[in-house]
Amino acid sequence: DELAVLIDRVKDAEGPVPHVVLNFSAVTYVNSSNIAQMLKLRQTLAKSNRRLKLCSVGDEVWSVMLVTGLDKVFLFAPDPMTALAGLQLEDAEGGAA
């Protein structure tokens, strides 16, 4: 539900759209619906030239990312601070992803 709300907020944004960092530190399971919502969020953000970065991904979720090939689709960081700093650095360097 939280991802659906976030997608709607990004779609309905009237000002600049921010990059989004999803913290997976408390997540131990993802299903196909969760994956579909993350892909939709990523696509919605890309329309505004914004990025989605996942951080603090545990072994259970990481194994799903590897098996599905999503490790090559999403951007990852070890923790929220590194994710945010990486996005800021990429913006400063001209948006290189």
CSV table of N, CA, C and O in Angstrom, one decimal:
chain,number,residue,atom,x,y,z
A,1,ASP,N,0.8,-1.2,0.0
A,1,ASP,CA,0.0,0.0,0.0
A,1,ASP,C,0.9,1.3,0.0
A,1,ASP,O,0.5,2.2,-0.6
A,2,GLU,N,2.0,1.2,0.8
A,2,GLU,CA,2.8,2.4,0.8
A,2,GLU,C,3.4,2.7,-0.5
A,2,GLU,O,3.6,3.9,-0.9
A,3,LEU,N,3.8,1.7,-1.3
A,3,LEU,CA,4.4,1.9,-2.6
A,3,LEU,C,3.3,2.6,-3.5
A,3,LEU,O,3.6,3.5,-4.3
A,4,ALA,N,2.1,2.1,-3.5
A,4,ALA,CA,1.0,2.7,-4.3
A,4,ALA,C,0.8,4.2,-4.0
A,4,ALA,O,0.6,5.0,-4.9
A,5,VAL,N,0.8,4.5,-2.7
A,5,VAL,CA,0.7,5.9,-2.3
A,5,VAL,C,1.9,6.7,-2.8
A,5,VAL,O,1.7,7.8,-3.3
A,6,LEU,N,3.1,6.2,-2.7
A,6,LEU,CA,4.3,6.9,-3.2
A,6,LEU,C,4.2,7.1,-4.7
A,6,LEU,O,4.5,8.2,-5.2
A,7,ILE,N,3.8,6.1,-5.5
A,7,ILE,CA,3.6,6.2,-6.9
A,7,ILE,C,2.6,7.3,-7.2
A,7,ILE,O,2.9,8.2,-8.1
A,8,ASP,N,1.5,7.4,-6.5
A,8,ASP,CA,0.5,8.4,-6.8
A,8,ASP,C,1.1,9.8,-6.4
A,8,ASP,O,0.8,10.8,-7.2
A,9,ARG,N,1.8,9.9,-5.4
A,9,ARG,CA,2.4,11.2,-5.0
A,9,ARG,C,3.4,11.7,-6.1
A,9,ARG,O,3.4,12.9,-6.4
A,10,VAL,N,4.2,10.8,-6.6
A,10,VAL,CA,5.1,11.1,-7.7
A,10,VAL,C,4.4,11.6,-8.9
A,10,VAL,O,4.7,12.6,-9.6
A,11,LYS,N,3.3,10.8,-9.3
A,11,LYS,CA,2.5,11.2,-10.5
A,11,LYS,C,1.9,12.5,-10.4
A,11,LYS,O,1.8,13.3,-11.3
A,12,ASP,N,1.4,12.8,-9.1
A,12,ASP,CA,0.6,14.1,-8.9
A,12,ASP,C,1.5,15.2,-8.5
A,12,ASP,O,0.9,16.3,-8.2
A,13,ALA,N,2.8,15.1,-8.4
A,13,ALA,CA,3.7,16.1,-8.0
A,13,ALA,C,3.5,17.4,-8.9
A,13,ALA,O,3.6,17.3,-10.1
A,14,GLU,N,3.4,18.5,-8.2
A,14,GLU,CA,3.3,19.8,-9.0
A,14,GLU,C,4.6,20.5,-9.1
A,14,GLU,O,4.8,21.3,-10.0
A,15,GLY,N,5.5,20.2,-8.2
A,15,GLY,CA,6.8,20.8,-8.3
A,15,GLY,C,7.9,19.8,-8.7
A,15,GLY,O,7.5,18.8,-9.4
A,16,PRO,N,9.1,20.1,-8.4
A,16,PRO,CA,10.2,19.1,-8.8
A,16,PRO,C,10.0,17.8,-8.1
A,16,PRO,O,9.6,17.7,-6.9
A,17,VAL,N,10.2,16.7,-8.8
A,17,VAL,CA,10.1,15.4,-8.2
A,17,VAL,C,11.4,14.9,-7.7
A,17,VAL,O,12.5,15.1,-8.3
A,18,PRO,N,11.5,14.5,-6.4
A,18,PRO,CA,12.7,14.0,-5.8
A,18,PRO,C,13.1,12.6,-6.3
A,18,PRO,O,12.3,11.9,-6.8
A,19,HIS,N,14.4,12.3,-6.1
A,19,HIS,CA,14.8,10.9,-6.2
A,19,HIS,C,14.2,10.2,-5.1
A,19,HIS,O,13.8,10.8,-4.1
A,20,VAL,N,14.1,8.8,-5.2
A,20,VAL,CA,13.5,8.0,-4.1
A,20,VAL,C,14.5,7.0,-3.6
A,20,VAL,O,15.0,6.3,-4.5
A,21,VAL,N,14.6,6.8,-2.3
A,21,VAL,CA,15.4,5.8,-1.7
A,21,VAL,C,14.4,4.9,-0.9
A,21,VAL,O,13.7,5.4,-0.1
A,22,LEU,N,14.4,3.6,-1.2
A,22,LEU,CA,13.6,2.7,-0.5
A,22,LEU,C,14.5,1.9,0.5
A,22,LEU,O,15.5,1.2,0.0
A,23,ASN,N,14.3,2.0,1.8
A,23,ASN,CA,15.1,1.3,2.8
A,23,ASN,C,14.5,-0.1,3.0
A,23,ASN,O,13.4,-0.2,3.6
A,24,PHE,N,15.2,-1.1,2.7
A,24,PHE,CA,14.7,-2.5,2.9
A,24,PHE,C,15.2,-3.2,4.2
A,24,PHE,O,15.2,-4.4,4.3
A,25,SER,N,15.7,-2.4,5.1
A,25,SER,CA,16.3,-3.0,6.3
A,25,SER,C,15.3,-3.9,7.1
A,25,SER,O,15.7,-4.8,7.8
A,26,ALA,N,14.0,-3.6,7.0
A,26,ALA,CA,13.0,-4.4,7.8
A,26,ALA,C,12.2,-5.3,6.9
A,26,ALA,O,11.3,-5.9,7.3
A,27,VAL,N,12.7,-5.5,5.6
A,27,VAL,CA,12.0,-6.3,4.7
A,27,VAL,C,12.7,-7.6,4.5
A,27,VAL,O,13.9,-7.7,4.3
A,28,THR,N,11.9,-8.7,4.7
A,28,THR,CA,12.5,-10.1,4.5
A,28,THR,C,11.9,-10.8,3.4
A,28,THR,O,12.3,-11.9,3.1
A,29,TYR,N,10.8,-10.3,2.8
A,29,TYR,CA,10.1,-11.0,1.7
A,29,TYR,C,9.5,-10.0,0.7
A,29,TYR,O,9.0,-9.0,1.1
A,30,VAL,N,9.7,-10.3,-0.6
A,30,VAL,CA,9.0,-9.5,-1.6
A,30,VAL,C,8.3,-10.5,-2.5
A,30,VAL,O,8.7,-11.6,-2.8
A,31,ASN,N,7.1,-10.1,-2.9
A,31,ASN,CA,6.3,-10.9,-3.8
A,31,ASN,C,6.2,-10.2,-5.2
A,31,ASN,O,6.7,-9.1,-5.4
A,32,SER,N,5.5,-10.9,-6.1
A,32,SER,CA,5.4,-10.3,-7.5
A,32,SER,C,4.7,-9.0,-7.5
A,32,SER,O,5.1,-8.1,-8.3
A,33,SER,N,3.8,-8.8,-6.7
A,33,SER,CA,3.0,-7.5,-6.6
A,33,SER,C,4.0,-6.4,-6.1
A,33,SER,O,4.0,-5.3,-6.7
A,34,ASN,N,4.8,-6.7,-5.1
A,34,ASN,CA,5.8,-5.7,-4.6
A,34,ASN,C,6.8,-5.3,-5.8
A,34,ASN,O,7.1,-4.2,-6.0
A,35,ILE,N,7.2,-6.4,-6.5
A,35,ILE,CA,8.2,-6.1,-7.6
A,35,ILE,C,7.5,-5.3,-8.7
A,35,ILE,O,8.1,-4.3,-9.2
A,36,ALA,N,6.3,-5.6,-9.0
A,36,ALA,CA,5.6,-4.8,-10.0
A,36,ALA,C,5.4,-3.4,-9.6
A,36,ALA,O,5.6,-2.5,-10.4
A,37,GLN,N,5.1,-3.1,-8.3
A,37,GLN,CA,5.0,-1.7,-7.8
A,37,GLN,C,6.4,-1.0,-7.9
A,37,GLN,O,6.4,0.2,-8.2
A,38,MET,N,7.4,-1.7,-7.5
A,38,MET,CA,8.8,-1.1,-7.6
A,38,MET,C,9.1,-0.7,-9.0
A,38,MET,O,9.7,0.3,-9.3
A,39,LEU,N,8.8,-1.6,-10.0
A,39,LEU,CA,9.1,-1.3,-11.4
A,39,LEU,C,8.3,-0.2,-11.9
A,39,LEU,O,8.7,0.7,-12.6
A,40,LYS,N,7.0,-0.1,-11.4
A,40,LYS,CA,6.1,1.0,-11.8
A,40,LYS,C,6.7,2.3,-11.2
A,40,LYS,O,6.7,3.4,-11.9
A,41,LEU,N,7.1,2.3,-10.0
A,41,LEU,CA,7.7,3.5,-9.3
A,41,LEU,C,8.9,3.9,-10.1
A,41,LEU,O,9.1,5.1,-10.4
A,42,ARG,N,9.8,3.0,-10.4
A,42,ARG,CA,11.0,3.3,-11.2
A,42,ARG,C,10.7,4.0,-12.5
A,42,ARG,O,11.3,5.0,-12.9
A,43,GLN,N,9.7,3.4,-13.2
A,43,GLN,CA,9.3,4.0,-14.5
A,43,GLN,C,8.7,5.4,-14.3
A,43,GLN,O,9.0,6.3,-15.1
A,44,THR,N,7.9,5.6,-13.3
A,44,THR,CA,7.2,6.9,-13.1
A,44,THR,C,8.3,7.9,-12.8
A,44,THR,O,8.3,9.0,-13.3
A,45,LEU,N,9.3,7.5,-12.0
A,45,LEU,CA,10.4,8.5,-11.6
A,45,LEU,C,11.2,8.8,-12.9
A,45,LEU,O,11.7,9.9,-13.1
A,46,ALA,N,11.5,7.8,-13.7
A,46,ALA,CA,12.3,8.0,-14.9
A,46,ALA,C,11.7,9.0,-15.8
A,46,ALA,O,12.4,9.8,-16.5
A,47,LYS,N,10.3,9.1,-15.9
A,47,LYS,CA,9.7,10.1,-16.7
A,47,LYS,C,10.0,11.5,-16.3
A,47,LYS,O,9.9,12.5,-17.1
A,48,SER,N,10.4,11.7,-15.0
A,48,SER,CA,10.8,13.0,-14.5
A,48,SER,C,12.3,13.1,-14.3
A,48,SER,O,12.8,14.0,-13.6
A,49,ASN,N,13.0,12.2,-15.0
A,49,ASN,CA,14.5,12.1,-14.9
A,49,ASN,C,15.0,12.0,-13.5
A,49,ASN,O,16.0,12.6,-13.1
A,50,ARG,N,14.3,11.2,-12.7
A,50,ARG,CA,14.6,10.9,-11.3
A,50,ARG,C,14.9,9.4,-11.2
A,50,ARG,O,14.5,8.6,-12.0
A,51,ARG,N,15.6,9.0,-10.1
A,51,ARG,CA,16.0,7.7,-9.9
A,51,ARG,C,15.5,7.1,-8.6
A,51,ARG,O,15.2,7.8,-7.7
A,52,LEU,N,15.4,5.7,-8.7
A,52,LEU,CA,15.0,5.0,-7.5
A,52,LEU,C,16.2,4.2,-7.1
A,52,LEU,O,16.8,3.5,-7.9
A,53,LYS,N,16.5,4.2,-5.8
A,53,LYS,CA,17.6,3.4,-5.3
A,53,LYS,C,17.2,2.6,-4.1
A,53,LYS,O,16.5,3.1,-3.2
A,54,LEU,N,17.5,1.4,-4.1
A,54,LEU,CA,17.2,0.5,-3.0
A,54,LEU,C,18.4,0.3,-2.1
A,54,LEU,O,19.5,0.2,-2.5
A,55,CYS,N,18.1,0.3,-0.7
A,55,CYS,CA,19.3,0.2,0.2
A,55,CYS,C,19.0,-0.8,1.3
A,55,CYS,O,17.8,-1.1,1.5
A,56,SER,N,20.0,-1.2,2.0
A,56,SER,CA,19.9,-2.1,3.1
A,56,SER,C,19.1,-3.4,2.8
A,56,SER,O,18.3,-3.9,3.6
A,57,VAL,N,19.4,-3.9,1.6
A,57,VAL,CA,18.7,-5.1,1.1
A,57,VAL,C,19.3,-6.3,1.8
A,57,VAL,O,20.5,-6.6,1.7
A,58,GLY,N,18.5,-7.1,2.5
A,58,GLY,CA,18.9,-8.3,3.2
A,58,GLY,C,19.1,-9.5,2.2
A,58,GLY,O,18.7,-9.4,1.0
A,59,ASP,N,19.7,-10.6,2.7
A,59,ASP,CA,20.0,-11.7,1.9
A,59,ASP,C,18.7,-12.3,1.2
A,59,ASP,O,18.8,-12.7,0.0
A,60,GLU,N,17.6,-12.4,1.9
A,60,GLU,CA,16.4,-13.0,1.4
A,60,GLU,C,15.9,-12.2,0.2
A,60,GLU,O,15.6,-12.8,-0.9
A,61,VAL,N,15.9,-10.9,0.3
A,61,VAL,CA,15.4,-10.1,-0.8
A,61,VAL,C,16.5,-10.0,-1.9
A,61,VAL,O,16.1,-10.1,-3.1
A,62,TRP,N,17.7,-10.0,-1.5
A,62,TRP,CA,18.8,-9.9,-2.6
A,62,TRP,C,18.8,-11.2,-3.4
A,62,TRP,O,19.0,-11.1,-4.6
A,63,SER,N,18.5,-12.4,-2.8
A,63,SER,CA,18.4,-13.6,-3.6
A,63,SER,C,17.3,-13.5,-4.7
A,63,SER,O,17.4,-14.0,-5.8
A,64,VAL,N,16.2,-12.9,-4.3
A,64,VAL,CA,15.1,-12.7,-5.3
A,64,VAL,C,15.5,-11.7,-6.4
A,64,VAL,O,15.2,-12.0,-7.6
A,65,MET,N,16.2,-10.7,-6.0
A,65,MET,CA,16.7,-9.8,-7.1
A,65,MET,C,17.7,-10.5,-8.0
A,65,MET,O,17.6,-10.3,-9.2
A,66,LEU,N,18.5,-11.3,-7.5
A,66,LEU,CA,19.5,-12.1,-8.4
A,66,LEU,C,18.8,-13.0,-9.3
A,66,LEU,O,19.0,-13.1,-10.5
A,67,VAL,N,17.8,-13.8,-8.7
A,67,VAL,CA,17.1,-14.8,-9.5
A,67,VAL,C,16.3,-14.2,-10.6
A,67,VAL,O,16.2,-14.8,-11.7
A,68,THR,N,15.7,-13.1,-10.3
A,68,THR,CA,14.8,-12.4,-11.3
A,68,THR,C,15.6,-11.5,-12.3
A,68,THR,O,15.0,-11.0,-13.2
A,69,GLY,N,16.9,-11.3,-12.0
A,69,GLY,CA,17.6,-10.4,-12.9
A,69,GLY,C,17.4,-8.9,-12.5
A,69,GLY,O,17.9,-8.0,-13.2
A,70,LEU,N,16.7,-8.6,-11.5
A,70,LEU,CA,16.4,-7.2,-11.1
A,70,LEU,C,17.6,-6.6,-10.5
A,70,LEU,O,17.6,-5.3,-10.3
A,71,ASP,N,18.7,-7.3,-10.2
A,71,ASP,CA,19.9,-6.7,-9.7
A,71,ASP,C,20.5,-5.9,-10.8
A,71,ASP,O,21.4,-5.0,-10.5
A,72,LYS,N,20.1,-6.1,-12.0
A,72,LYS,CA,20.7,-5.3,-13.1
A,72,LYS,C,19.7,-4.2,-13.5
A,72,LYS,O,20.1,-3.3,-14.3
A,73,VAL,N,18.5,-4.1,-12.9
A,73,VAL,CA,17.5,-3.1,-13.2
A,73,VAL,C,17.5,-2.0,-12.2
A,73,VAL,O,17.5,-0.8,-12.6
A,74,PHE,N,17.6,-2.4,-10.9
A,74,PHE,CA,17.5,-1.4,-9.9
A,74,PHE,C,18.9,-0.9,-9.5
A,74,PHE,O,19.9,-1.7,-9.7
A,75,LEU,N,19.0,0.3,-8.9
A,75,LEU,CA,20.3,0.8,-8.3
A,75,LEU,C,20.2,0.4,-6.8
A,75,LEU,O,19.2,0.5,-6.2
A,76,PHE,N,21.4,0.0,-6.3
A,76,PHE,CA,21.5,-0.4,-4.9
A,76,PHE,C,22.6,0.3,-4.1
A,76,PHE,O,23.5,0.8,-4.7
A,77,ALA,N,22.4,0.4,-2.8
A,77,ALA,CA,23.4,1.0,-1.9
A,77,ALA,C,23.3,0.3,-0.6
A,77,ALA,O,22.3,-0.3,-0.3
A,78,PRO,N,24.4,0.3,0.1
A,78,PRO,CA,24.5,-0.5,1.3
A,78,PRO,C,23.6,0.0,2.5
A,78,PRO,O,23.1,-0.7,3.3
A,79,ASP,N,23.4,1.4,2.5
A,79,ASP,CA,22.6,2.0,3.5
A,79,ASP,C,22.0,3.3,3.0
A,79,ASP,O,22.4,3.8,2.0
A,80,PRO,N,21.0,3.9,3.8
A,80,PRO,CA,20.3,5.1,3.3
A,80,PRO,C,21.3,6.3,3.1
A,80,PRO,O,21.1,7.0,2.1
A,81,MET,N,22.2,6.5,4.0
A,81,MET,CA,23.1,7.6,3.8
A,81,MET,C,24.0,7.5,2.5
A,81,MET,O,24.1,8.5,1.8
A,82,THR,N,24.5,6.3,2.3
A,82,THR,CA,25.2,6.1,1.0
A,82,THR,C,24.4,6.3,-0.2
A,82,THR,O,24.8,6.9,-1.2
A,83,ALA,N,23.1,5.8,-0.1
A,83,ALA,CA,22.2,6.0,-1.2
A,83,ALA,C,21.9,7.5,-1.5
A,83,ALA,O,22.0,7.9,-2.7
A,84,LEU,N,21.6,8.2,-0.5
A,84,LEU,CA,21.4,9.6,-0.7
A,84,LEU,C,22.6,10.4,-1.2
A,84,LEU,O,22.5,11.2,-2.1
A,85,ALA,N,23.8,10.1,-0.6
A,85,ALA,CA,25.0,10.7,-1.0
A,85,ALA,C,25.3,10.4,-2.5
A,85,ALA,O,25.7,11.3,-3.2
A,86,GLY,N,25.1,9.2,-2.9
A,86,GLY,CA,25.3,8.7,-4.2
A,86,GLY,C,24.4,9.5,-5.2
A,86,GLY,O,24.9,9.9,-6.3
A,87,LEU,N,23.2,9.7,-4.9
A,87,LEU,CA,22.2,10.4,-5.7
A,87,LEU,C,22.6,11.9,-5.9
A,87,LEU,O,22.6,12.4,-7.0
A,88,GLN,N,23.1,12.5,-4.7
A,88,GLN,CA,23.5,13.9,-4.8
A,88,GLN,C,24.8,14.0,-5.6
A,88,GLN,O,24.9,14.9,-6.4
A,89,LEU,N,25.7,13.1,-5.5
A,89,LEU,CA,26.9,13.1,-6.3
A,89,LEU,C,26.6,12.9,-7.8
A,89,LEU,O,27.2,13.7,-8.6
A,90,GLU,N,25.7,12.0,-8.1
A,90,GLU,CA,25.3,11.8,-9.5
A,90,GLU,C,24.7,13.1,-10.1
A,90,GLU,O,25.0,13.4,-11.2
A,91,ASP,N,23.9,13.8,-9.3
A,91,ASP,CA,23.3,15.0,-9.8
A,91,ASP,C,24.3,16.1,-10.0
A,91,ASP,O,24.3,16.8,-11.0
A,92,ALA,N,25.3,16.2,-9.1
A,92,ALA,CA,26.4,17.1,-9.2
A,92,ALA,C,27.2,16.9,-10.4
A,92,ALA,O,27.8,17.8,-11.0
A,93,GLU,N,27.4,15.6,-10.8
A,93,GLU,CA,28.2,15.2,-11.9
A,93,GLU,C,27.4,15.2,-13.3
A,93,GLU,O,27.9,14.8,-14.3
A,94,GLY,N,26.2,15.7,-13.2
A,94,GLY,CA,25.4,15.8,-14.4
A,94,GLY,C,24.4,14.7,-14.7
A,94,GLY,O,24.0,14.4,-15.8
A,95,GLY,N,24.1,13.9,-13.6
A,95,GLY,CA,23.0,12.9,-13.8
A,95,GLY,C,23.5,11.5,-14.2
A,95,GLY,O,22.7,10.7,-14.7
A,96,ALA,N,24.8,11.3,-14.2
A,96,ALA,CA,25.3,10.0,-14.6
A,96,ALA,C,24.7,8.9,-13.7
A,96,ALA,O,24.8,9.1,-12.5
A,97,ALA,N,24.2,7.8,-14.3
A,97,ALA,CA,23.6,6.8,-13.4
A,97,ALA,C,24.4,5.6,-13.4
A,97,ALA,O,25.0,5.1,-14.2
